[in-house]
Amino acid sequence: MKQLTIITNKQDAMKNNLQHAEKMNSLIKDQLKTSEERCKQLEKDIAAMVQHNLSSQLIEAELRDQLVESFPYSEVIQIKNKLANTEKLVIELKADKLKLQENIESAEKQILAWEHIRHYHDFQHDALQRQVLELSAASEDKATISRLSRELMRVQESEMCLSNELSKIKEKQIQMDLCKENYEAHIQNLEGQFNLATQQYMAKTRNLIYIIQELHQRYLGSLPLSTAECLSKLLLHSQFENQHTQEMINRNFNTEKILNLIKSKLNLNGNQNLKKIEGLKLHMRLEVLESQLEQKQGQLERHEDLVASLQQEFVTQDQIWEKKQLLWEQLMLDLFKREVANEVSKSKDPQNDDTDMSNNVAELQVVQVKETVESIPLIVMEAIANVDDTKRTDSPQINIPEELPKKHVNLVTENINRELKNNDAPSKMSVIIDDSKEIADLKEQLNQAKTAMNDQLVKFTDSEKEITEMKKALSVLNEQLIDKEQKLSMKEKEYIELKNSLPEKLQEKVQSETTEILALKATVTSLQNIVNQKEETIGRYQALLKECREEHSNTVLSLQQELANLQESLDNKEQTLIKMKNEEAPEKGPAIKLILEKYLTRFHHLEDELAQLKDQNAQLNSELNGSREQTEKWAHTAEERLKSLQEMKQKLDKKSDCDETNIEMEEKLNEIDRLSQIISQLRTRLETKENLSGSRERLRSELERCKKRLELTETQLSDSKIEIQRLHQQLTIRTRNTPKPESISSAREETLQKRIRLLEEQINELQEKEEKERTFRKNRCNEEFEKWELRKRWQSSNDKLRSQLQEKSSQVEALRASTDRLKDTIIRLERERNSLESRLKSAKGTVVTQSLVDELEKDRVRLKEELKAVKKSSELVTNSSSLSHVVEAQERRIAALRLSLKGDSALADEIERLQECKIRLQKSNLRLEAENLELKLKLEKDRSPDFSPQSSVDLVPEQDVCGKELSFKNLKKKRREDLEKAVLVLKQVVEKLQAENKRLHNMKVDSIHNKGYVENLQIELQRCQENYLDSVERIANLEQDLKEAKSKLTYQQEDVSSDCELVSVKAQLAQKCQLLSKIKVMLEMAVVREKALKEQVLDLQKLVPPEMLKGTYHIHDR
């Protein structure tokens, strides 16, 4: 019995333990499921974050490209200043062009006049010569004098021809000098542009080098996403193969068990034939399974060998990489030092081309080193591609895509852990995880090297493009130089021809002028030397490019050899991994503990992130509450404005406003008188200035006359000088040719000398006169210039006064128009007042007013009843709104939870959407306020003609009275019809509200849980509330209208002294109120836009990290 009790107790304890273990197992399973779900959600969030990171990296790259290609701000300002200066120059040149055209026209007229005068003088000269010949014929030396006169004429003709040719040659020489100066200026501009281009390219290269250094420092040791994803796929594929091999082993084990059972059954039954048949079948199956097992084990061995070789090669490659990176940094430092030294040397002597050549060679060497360093890891990437190809050929079951999406390395480890849990093989996978991390690091650095190599290739192509562009520019310059040389050669030929045509007397002068041509030739030769030097530099650059290409091809070949070596080392590594897996036999317990610990840490991390999201949600709710408070503030401000407007209206009804308007009218009339006086003064000034313009024209005509006189005197002087020279020549010729006695020659010489003296005295007198005239002219010109400046000032002031006069005249016309309108309105209102007084005198007027009051009282009673009905409906709406508030609160909670699950990006989108809704509501609120004000102003305008004051006027004809009574009745009928229409509209609104409330009460409670139904309910509730508020406002307005109508009817019977000017003043005030409301609306819109812009700026600052901004500032400083 004791044993039975012990056994039963043990059984009970075992059952309790089993139940407890089952409960714990179920709890652990539930926790694992929840943690897995959360992990999946986190994986989705991480994937979204990775995509966001990729987009931000692309944006960063675009910004970097823009930074490299952007121009400095100083250059932009210089270009803008140049543009403004050129525009000013264009305007000035156009004005100068017009002036020059006018001067040319006047000069052409003067030339025609001078030609006529010259013909006249020639005619006089011929007449005098004839008289001289006739007088000389009477003398003894008739033949000699005629011969000498002929020779003189020939000599004069030849001198005239030579002087004309000399003037032409001088003009051509001046043109050549101008061309030379233009070419020199053009060459200097080209050199300046070339220097600027070189400086810009140097700055761009510095920025690019700085960016490359930052990228090296940032991404050194990090793994690219594409390689991480490739590794994850490789590991998943290896896991799948391991699972397949384990399944095959299990099948083999199961088949062995089945064989043993079949053997036992066959021994019992004794059927040997059946045993043989079944044994053969099982043997065939075993052979097939063994062959599959061998294939899978071979695949596993290959993968493990690849991983091992990759690890070994990564260690060696990392060492080589670090050494070469140090070398590269040292080379970059040397390059920067050389650039600084070159800049200093350029500042001392800017025409050193050797230093530029050394700098270019140093830069090309740096580029070669970078290419050699960054082209090494391409071999490892080819090895991985080969492995992927072998993998795809071996395993046809799995199709790995070629273009894999980019994910983080953490996803790889999580996927491996999940596969471990599903496959119950944690011990083997721990080794694979370590190997996968090493492979991931290897592939990460390989991808980095690949990206760096691509960047260097892009830069190399860019540099080649720049060199081609520079070659094109040089070819253009060469063509321009060739054209200039051709032009110079043509001009030299023309010059030689002219030189040969000239006589021997002008050869000395021409020889003195050839020095300038020689200088031009020297400049041309110097330019040719510069061009030859540039061509030599281009040839050197081409040779360097060829050398760089050859070195690049050699490095590619060496790297391919290294790749082969790396692949062999990877195979060795895989073999060592297979050996390690075969040797190790890990336990299952500690691996499961490690997995549980990892899951728990992740779970805690996720809980922390959830808490952060909740905090963010609370902040957003606080912001929403703040926005609601702002909307309530706006509503209060709108109500206060309405109250202030009503107070203004009440103040306007007082009598003091009439006096103020009269005072304003008097002030305006005074202003009009003052403006008319100013206009008269301005007109007098204008007349005086027009007189000044007439005197200016007179002075111009006098100036032209003086110029003509001066030109005539100059021509006379030139003619007299020519005559003196001619006479001197005659004297010399006569002394040589006359073999007559000395007495005759002495007498003639005395006469000629006397004539010469007379002519010299005349010349001196004329010179003195000229000097006096010049001084007089200078003084007069100075005076005229001063007068011209004064006139110009007067003209500018005149233009300003004209513009002011036009503005004032437009204002006067506007004021006149307003006074005319006011007068018309006063006349019209007086007529209406007279008509109303005549109506009031008649007996019918009292009956009409009484009937109107009765009708209005009936309308008031009816409206009160409708108000009660509307209040009842509003109570029903409030009852239904309590349910809607509960539904809205639940929906808000659901939306908050969804947003917290979605992540930060969804929260940001939701915030932006709420901000947009807020801005729209503010805009609609402002628009409704403006419409409300306009409607109120329209109501006041419609009421104003009905309530004009009375006055005692008896002399009105009966026909006019009848017509006015009819118009008054028509107005009252229209008002009645409008009121009836408004009441009908309100009735319809109330009926709709009641029908909707009935429908809401009859609806079932179960259908509230549907989202679509809840949304429809909210929309209908909002509509009902809006309709209710509109109806209440309309009823209140109608009641106010009734009260105002009654008060104004009593006011018509009591007050008689009120004027029609109140109506005009009210209209003006209404217009001003409208303008104020519009201005306020515009200001509020501007405030809203400013807020939106600030928020956009903050969002952009959040998107762009501060590190990027710091990098840009450093670049600009450099």
PDB file of C-alpha atoms in Angstrom, residues 462-656:
ATOM      1  CA  ASP A 462      36.036  64.926 -66.937  1.00  0.00           C
ATOM      2  CA  SER A 463      39.694  65.964 -67.097  1.00  0.00           C
ATOM      3  CA  GLU A 464      39.933  64.593 -70.657  1.00  0.00           C
ATOM      4  CA  LYS A 465      36.831  66.634 -71.595  1.00  0.00           C
ATOM      5  CA  GLU A 466      38.368  69.758 -70.109  1.00  0.00           C
ATOM      6  CA  ILE A 467      41.585  69.179 -72.053  1.00  0.00           C
ATOM      7  CA  THR A 468      39.586  68.801 -75.282  1.00  0.00           C
ATOM      8  CA  GLU A 469      37.743  72.027 -74.521  1.00  0.00           C
ATOM      9  CA  MET A 470      41.058  73.807 -73.918  1.00  0.00           C
ATOM     10  CA  LYS A 471      42.336  72.421 -77.223  1.00  0.00           C
ATOM     11  CA  LYS A 472      39.278  73.794 -78.990  1.00  0.00           C
ATOM     12  CA  ALA A 473      39.803  77.197 -77.367  1.00  0.00           C
ATOM     13  CA  LEU A 474      43.472  77.158 -78.456  1.00  0.00           C
ATOM     14  CA  SER A 475      42.488  76.230 -82.012  1.00  0.00           C
ATOM     15  CA  VAL A 476      40.046  79.161 -82.055  1.00  0.00           C
ATOM     16  CA  LEU A 477      42.828  81.470 -80.821  1.00  0.00           C
ATOM     17  CA  ASN A 478      45.177  80.130 -83.488  1.00  0.00           C
ATOM     18  CA  GLU A 479      42.575  80.791 -86.175  1.00  0.00           C
ATOM     19  CA  GLN A 480      42.088  84.336 -84.884  1.00  0.00           C
ATOM     20  CA  LEU A 481      45.862  84.927 -84.926  1.00  0.00           C
ATOM     21  CA  ILE A 482      46.112  83.580 -88.481  1.00  0.00           C
ATOM     22  CA  ASP A 483      43.314  85.943 -89.576  1.00  0.00           C
ATOM     23  CA  LYS A 484      45.081  88.851 -87.936  1.00  0.00           C
ATOM     24  CA  GLU A 485      48.364  87.923 -89.618  1.00  0.00           C
ATOM     25  CA  GLN A 486      46.631  87.773 -92.987  1.00  0.00           C
ATOM     26  CA  LYS A 487      45.117  91.205 -92.404  1.00  0.00           C
ATOM     27  CA  LEU A 488      48.518  92.561 -91.384  1.00  0.00           C
ATOM     28  CA  SER A 489      50.146  91.096 -94.490  1.00  0.00           C
ATOM     29  CA  MET A 490      47.451  92.651 -96.689  1.00  0.00           C
ATOM     30  CA  LYS A 491      47.955  96.012 -95.052  1.00  0.00           C
ATOM     31  CA  GLU A 492      51.729  95.711 -95.427  1.00  0.00           C
ATOM     32  CA  LYS A 493      51.305  95.041 -99.140  1.00  0.00           C
ATOM     33  CA  GLU A 494      49.102  98.099 -99.512  1.00  0.00           C
ATOM     34  CA  TYR A 495      51.632 100.137 -97.589  1.00  0.00           C
ATOM     35  CA  ILE A 496      54.502  98.981 -99.841  1.00  0.00           C
ATOM     36  CA  GLU A 497      52.506  99.851-102.942  1.00  0.00           C
ATOM     37  CA  LEU A 498      51.807 103.325-101.575  1.00  0.00           C
ATOM     38  CA  LYS A 499      55.448 103.699-100.652  1.00  0.00           C
ATOM     39  CA  ASN A 500      56.595 102.833-104.174  1.00  0.00           C
ATOM     40  CA  SER A 501      54.104 105.224-105.703  1.00  0.00           C
ATOM     41  CA  LEU A 502      55.299 108.169-103.621  1.00  0.00           C
ATOM     42  CA  PRO A 503      58.199 110.278-104.950  1.00  0.00           C
ATOM     43  CA  GLU A 504      61.657 110.392-103.498  1.00  0.00           C
ATOM     44  CA  LYS A 505      60.956 113.505-101.416  1.00  0.00           C
ATOM     45  CA  LEU A 506      58.471 111.641 -99.173  1.00  0.00           C
ATOM     46  CA  GLN A 507      60.739 108.607 -98.612  1.00  0.00           C
ATOM     47  CA  GLU A 508      62.298 110.074 -95.468  1.00  0.00           C
ATOM     48  CA  LYS A 509      58.903 110.641 -93.872  1.00  0.00           C
ATOM     49  CA  VAL A 510      57.772 107.120 -94.770  1.00  0.00           C
ATOM     50  CA  GLN A 511      60.929 105.594 -93.265  1.00  0.00           C
ATOM     51  CA  SER A 512      60.173 107.356 -89.962  1.00  0.00           C
ATOM     52  CA  GLU A 513      56.691 105.876 -90.011  1.00  0.00           C
ATOM     53  CA  THR A 514      57.824 102.253 -90.674  1.00  0.00           C
ATOM     54  CA  THR A 515      59.050 101.894 -87.071  1.00  0.00           C
ATOM     55  CA  GLU A 516      55.468 101.383 -85.900  1.00  0.00           C
ATOM     56  CA  ILE A 517      54.966  98.591 -88.428  1.00  0.00           C
ATOM     57  CA  LEU A 518      58.138  96.937 -87.190  1.00  0.00           C
ATOM     58  CA  ALA A 519      56.765  97.138 -83.647  1.00  0.00           C
ATOM     59  CA  LEU A 520      53.585  95.451 -84.872  1.00  0.00           C
ATOM     60  CA  LYS A 521      55.678  92.719 -86.476  1.00  0.00           C
ATOM     61  CA  ALA A 522      57.540  92.259 -83.212  1.00  0.00           C
ATOM     62  CA  THR A 523      54.238  91.864 -81.351  1.00  0.00           C
ATOM     63  CA  VAL A 524      53.033  89.346 -83.950  1.00  0.00           C
ATOM     64  CA  THR A 525      56.225  87.315 -83.574  1.00  0.00           C
ATOM     65  CA  SER A 526      55.858  87.375 -79.789  1.00  0.00           C
ATOM     66  CA  LEU A 527      52.270  86.141 -80.126  1.00  0.00           C
ATOM     67  CA  GLN A 528      53.430  83.368 -82.460  1.00  0.00           C
ATOM     68  CA  ASN A 529      56.044  82.330 -79.897  1.00  0.00           C
ATOM     69  CA  ILE A 530      53.363  82.218 -77.176  1.00  0.00           C
ATOM     70  CA  VAL A 531      51.143  80.055 -79.409  1.00  0.00           C
ATOM     71  CA  ASN A 532      54.056  77.699 -80.133  1.00  0.00           C
ATOM     72  CA  GLN A 533      54.758  77.392 -76.405  1.00  0.00           C
ATOM     73  CA  LYS A 534      51.089  76.539 -75.751  1.00  0.00           C
ATOM     74  CA  GLU A 535      51.164  73.905 -78.499  1.00  0.00           C
ATOM     75  CA  GLU A 536      54.289  72.404 -76.901  1.00  0.00           C
ATOM     76  CA  THR A 537      52.501  72.261 -73.515  1.00  0.00           C
ATOM     77  CA  ILE A 538      49.519  70.534 -75.172  1.00  0.00           C
ATOM     78  CA  GLY A 539      51.881  67.974 -76.715  1.00  0.00           C
ATOM     79  CA  ARG A 540      53.415  67.316 -73.301  1.00  0.00           C
ATOM     80  CA  TYR A 541      49.948  66.856 -71.808  1.00  0.00           C
ATOM     81  CA  GLN A 542      49.073  64.355 -74.534  1.00  0.00           C
ATOM     82  CA  ALA A 543      52.263  62.402 -73.885  1.00  0.00           C
ATOM     83  CA  LEU A 544      51.490  62.341 -70.171  1.00  0.00           C
ATOM     84  CA  LEU A 545      47.964  61.093 -70.910  1.00  0.00           C
ATOM     85  CA  LYS A 546      49.356  58.260 -73.021  1.00  0.00           C
ATOM     86  CA  GLU A 547      51.740  57.286 -70.234  1.00  0.00           C
ATOM     87  CA  CYS A 548      48.865  57.331 -67.724  1.00  0.00           C
ATOM     88  CA  ARG A 549      46.779  55.051 -69.944  1.00  0.00           C
ATOM     89  CA  GLU A 550      49.643  52.591 -70.345  1.00  0.00           C
ATOM     90  CA  GLU A 551      50.243  52.532 -66.597  1.00  0.00           C
ATOM     91  CA  HIS A 552      46.503  52.006 -66.029  1.00  0.00           C
ATOM     92  CA  SER A 553      46.467  48.978 -68.364  1.00  0.00           C
ATOM     93  CA  ASN A 554      49.563  47.547 -66.610  1.00  0.00           C
ATOM     94  CA  THR A 555      47.941  47.968 -63.199  1.00  0.00           C
ATOM     95  CA  VAL A 556      44.751  46.233 -64.454  1.00  0.00           C
ATOM     96  CA  LEU A 557      46.804  43.230 -65.608  1.00  0.00           C
ATOM     97  CA  SER A 558      48.669  43.044 -62.290  1.00  0.00           C
ATOM     98  CA  LEU A 559      45.382  43.252 -60.381  1.00  0.00           C
ATOM     99  CA  GLN A 560      43.912  40.399 -62.450  1.00  0.00           C
ATOM    100  CA  GLN A 561      46.865  38.234 -61.460  1.00  0.00           C
ATOM    101  CA  GLU A 562      46.355  39.185 -57.826  1.00  0.00           C
ATOM    102  CA  LEU A 563      42.665  38.248 -58.197  1.00  0.00           C
ATOM    103  CA  ALA A 564      43.603  34.754 -59.294  1.00  0.00           C
ATOM    104  CA  ASN A 565      45.845  34.430 -56.259  1.00  0.00           C
ATOM    105  CA  LEU A 566      43.046  35.646 -54.008  1.00  0.00           C
ATOM    106  CA  GLN A 567      40.631  33.100 -55.464  1.00  0.00           C
ATOM    107  CA  GLU A 568      43.078  30.285 -54.659  1.00  0.00           C
ATOM    108  CA  SER A 569      43.413  31.570 -51.113  1.00  0.00           C
ATOM    109  CA  LEU A 570      39.591  31.663 -50.814  1.00  0.00           C
ATOM    110  CA  ASP A 571      39.393  27.997 -51.830  1.00  0.00           C
ATOM    111  CA  ASN A 572      41.938  27.135 -49.141  1.00  0.00           C
ATOM    112  CA  LYS A 573      39.874  29.054 -46.594  1.00  0.00           C
ATOM    113  CA  GLU A 574      36.740  27.066 -47.503  1.00  0.00           C
ATOM    114  CA  GLN A 575      38.575  23.795 -46.958  1.00  0.00           C
ATOM    115  CA  THR A 576      39.751  24.902 -43.511  1.00  0.00           C
ATOM    116  CA  LEU A 577      36.159  25.890 -42.631  1.00  0.00           C
ATOM    117  CA  ILE A 578      34.876  22.439 -43.602  1.00  0.00           C
ATOM    118  CA  LYS A 579      37.504  20.871 -41.370  1.00  0.00           C
ATOM    119  CA  MET A 580      36.506  23.122 -38.495  1.00  0.00           C
ATOM    120  CA  LYS A 581      32.845  22.158 -38.886  1.00  0.00           C
ATOM    121  CA  ASN A 582      33.660  18.458 -38.930  1.00  0.00           C
ATOM    122  CA  GLU A 583      35.824  18.713 -35.802  1.00  0.00           C
ATOM    123  CA  GLU A 584      33.393  20.716 -33.675  1.00  0.00           C
ATOM    124  CA  ALA A 585      30.316  19.107 -32.109  1.00  0.00           C
ATOM    125  CA  PRO A 586      28.567  21.865 -30.143  1.00  0.00           C
ATOM    126  CA  GLU A 587      25.806  21.457 -27.649  1.00  0.00           C
ATOM    127  CA  LYS A 588      22.243  22.644 -28.146  1.00  0.00           C
ATOM    128  CA  GLY A 589      21.460  24.111 -24.731  1.00  0.00           C
ATOM    129  CA  PRO A 590      23.793  27.145 -24.624  1.00  0.00           C
ATOM    130  CA  ALA A 591      22.948  28.080 -28.256  1.00  0.00           C
ATOM    131  CA  ILE A 592      19.211  28.281 -27.368  1.00  0.00           C
ATOM    132  CA  LYS A 593      20.055  30.426 -24.357  1.00  0.00           C
ATOM    133  CA  LEU A 594      22.058  32.798 -26.564  1.00  0.00           C
ATOM    134  CA  ILE A 595      19.158  33.087 -29.012  1.00  0.00           C
ATOM    135  CA  LEU A 596      16.698  33.816 -26.172  1.00  0.00           C
ATOM    136  CA  GLU A 597      19.025  36.479 -24.765  1.00  0.00           C
ATOM    137  CA  LYS A 598      19.298  38.142 -28.176  1.00  0.00           C
ATOM    138  CA  TYR A 599      15.510  38.143 -28.589  1.00  0.00           C
ATOM    139  CA  LEU A 600      15.044  39.637 -25.104  1.00  0.00           C
ATOM    140  CA  THR A 601      17.551  42.425 -25.803  1.00  0.00           C
ATOM    141  CA  ARG A 602      15.744  43.207 -29.039  1.00  0.00           C
ATOM    142  CA  PHE A 603      12.424  43.185 -27.199  1.00  0.00           C
ATOM    143  CA  HIS A 604      13.723  45.733 -24.669  1.00  0.00           C
ATOM    144  CA  HIS A 605      15.096  47.879 -27.487  1.00  0.00           C
ATOM    145  CA  LEU A 606      11.704  47.816 -29.214  1.00  0.00           C
ATOM    146  CA  GLU A 607       9.935  48.806 -25.974  1.00  0.00           C
ATOM    147  CA  ASP A 608      12.272  51.813 -25.657  1.00  0.00           C
ATOM    148  CA  GLU A 609      11.460  52.858 -29.214  1.00  0.00           C
ATOM    149  CA  LEU A 610       7.716  52.498 -28.448  1.00  0.00           C
ATOM    150  CA  ALA A 611       8.107  54.806 -25.451  1.00  0.00           C
ATOM    151  CA  GLN A 612       9.858  57.386 -27.621  1.00  0.00           C
ATOM    152  CA  LEU A 613       7.051  57.198 -30.177  1.00  0.00           C
ATOM    153  CA  LYS A 614       4.471  57.703 -27.420  1.00  0.00           C
ATOM    154  CA  ASP A 615       6.313  60.809 -26.260  1.00  0.00           C
ATOM    155  CA  GLN A 616       6.320  62.145 -29.807  1.00  0.00           C
ATOM    156  CA  ASN A 617       2.594  61.424 -30.061  1.00  0.00           C
ATOM    157  CA  ALA A 618       1.976  63.387 -26.849  1.00  0.00           C
ATOM    158  CA  GLN A 619       3.942  66.324 -28.256  1.00  0.00           C
ATOM    159  CA  LEU A 620       1.868  66.228 -31.433  1.00  0.00           C
ATOM    160  CA  ASN A 621      -1.354  66.181 -29.403  1.00  0.00           C
ATOM    161  CA  SER A 622      -0.162  69.239 -27.460  1.00  0.00           C
ATOM    162  CA  GLU A 623       0.561  71.006 -30.762  1.00  0.00           C
ATOM    163  CA  LEU A 624      -2.932  70.118 -31.994  1.00  0.00           C
ATOM    164  CA  ASN A 625      -4.466  71.545 -28.834  1.00  0.00           C
ATOM    165  CA  GLY A 626      -2.464  74.722 -29.338  1.00  0.00           C
ATOM    166  CA  SER A 627      -3.773  75.044 -32.890  1.00  0.00           C
ATOM    167  CA  ARG A 628      -7.347  74.605 -31.625  1.00  0.00           C
ATOM    168  CA  GLU A 629      -6.805  77.325 -29.044  1.00  0.00           C
ATOM    169  CA  GLN A 630      -5.537  79.602 -31.808  1.00  0.00           C
ATOM    170  CA  THR A 631      -8.701  78.950 -33.851  1.00  0.00           C
ATOM    171  CA  GLU A 632     -10.815  79.829 -30.801  1.00  0.00           C
ATOM    172  CA  LYS A 633      -8.803  83.040 -30.391  1.00  0.00           C
ATOM    173  CA  TRP A 634      -9.483  83.938 -34.016  1.00  0.00           C
ATOM    174  CA  ALA A 635     -13.195  83.352 -33.457  1.00  0.00           C
ATOM    175  CA  HIS A 636     -13.148  85.665 -30.397  1.00  0.00           C
ATOM    176  CA  THR A 637     -11.302  88.343 -32.361  1.00  0.00           C
ATOM    177  CA  ALA A 638     -13.889  88.105 -35.147  1.00  0.00           C
ATOM    178  CA  GLU A 639     -16.730  88.557 -32.619  1.00  0.00           C
ATOM    179  CA  GLU A 640     -14.948  91.546 -31.074  1.00  0.00           C
ATOM    180  CA  ARG A 641     -14.541  93.119 -34.512  1.00  0.00           C
ATOM    181  CA  LEU A 642     -18.251  92.663 -35.218  1.00  0.00           C
ATOM    182  CA  LYS A 643     -19.080  94.328 -31.915  1.00  0.00           C
ATOM    183  CA  SER A 644     -16.769  97.258 -32.672  1.00  0.00           C
ATOM    184  CA  LEU A 645     -18.417  97.676 -36.087  1.00  0.00           C
ATOM    185  CA  GLN A 646     -21.862  97.742 -34.474  1.00  0.00           C
ATOM    186  CA  GLU A 647     -20.669 100.400 -32.038  1.00  0.00           C
ATOM    187  CA  MET A 648     -19.350 102.466 -34.930  1.00  0.00           C
ATOM    188  CA  LYS A 649     -22.734 102.241 -36.603  1.00  0.00           C
ATOM    189  CA  GLN A 650     -24.486 103.437 -33.462  1.00  0.00           C
ATOM    190  CA  LYS A 651     -22.096 106.381 -33.180  1.00  0.00           C
ATOM    191  CA  LEU A 652     -22.723 107.309 -36.777  1.00  0.00           C
ATOM    192  CA  ASP A 653     -26.481 107.648 -36.142  1.00  0.00           C
ATOM    193  CA  LYS A 654     -25.818 110.695 -33.982  1.00  0.00           C
ATOM    194  CA  LYS A 655     -26.152 114.267 -35.259  1.00  0.00           C
ATOM    195  CA  SER A 656     -22.566 115.302 -34.529  1.00  0.00           C
TER     196      SER A 656
END
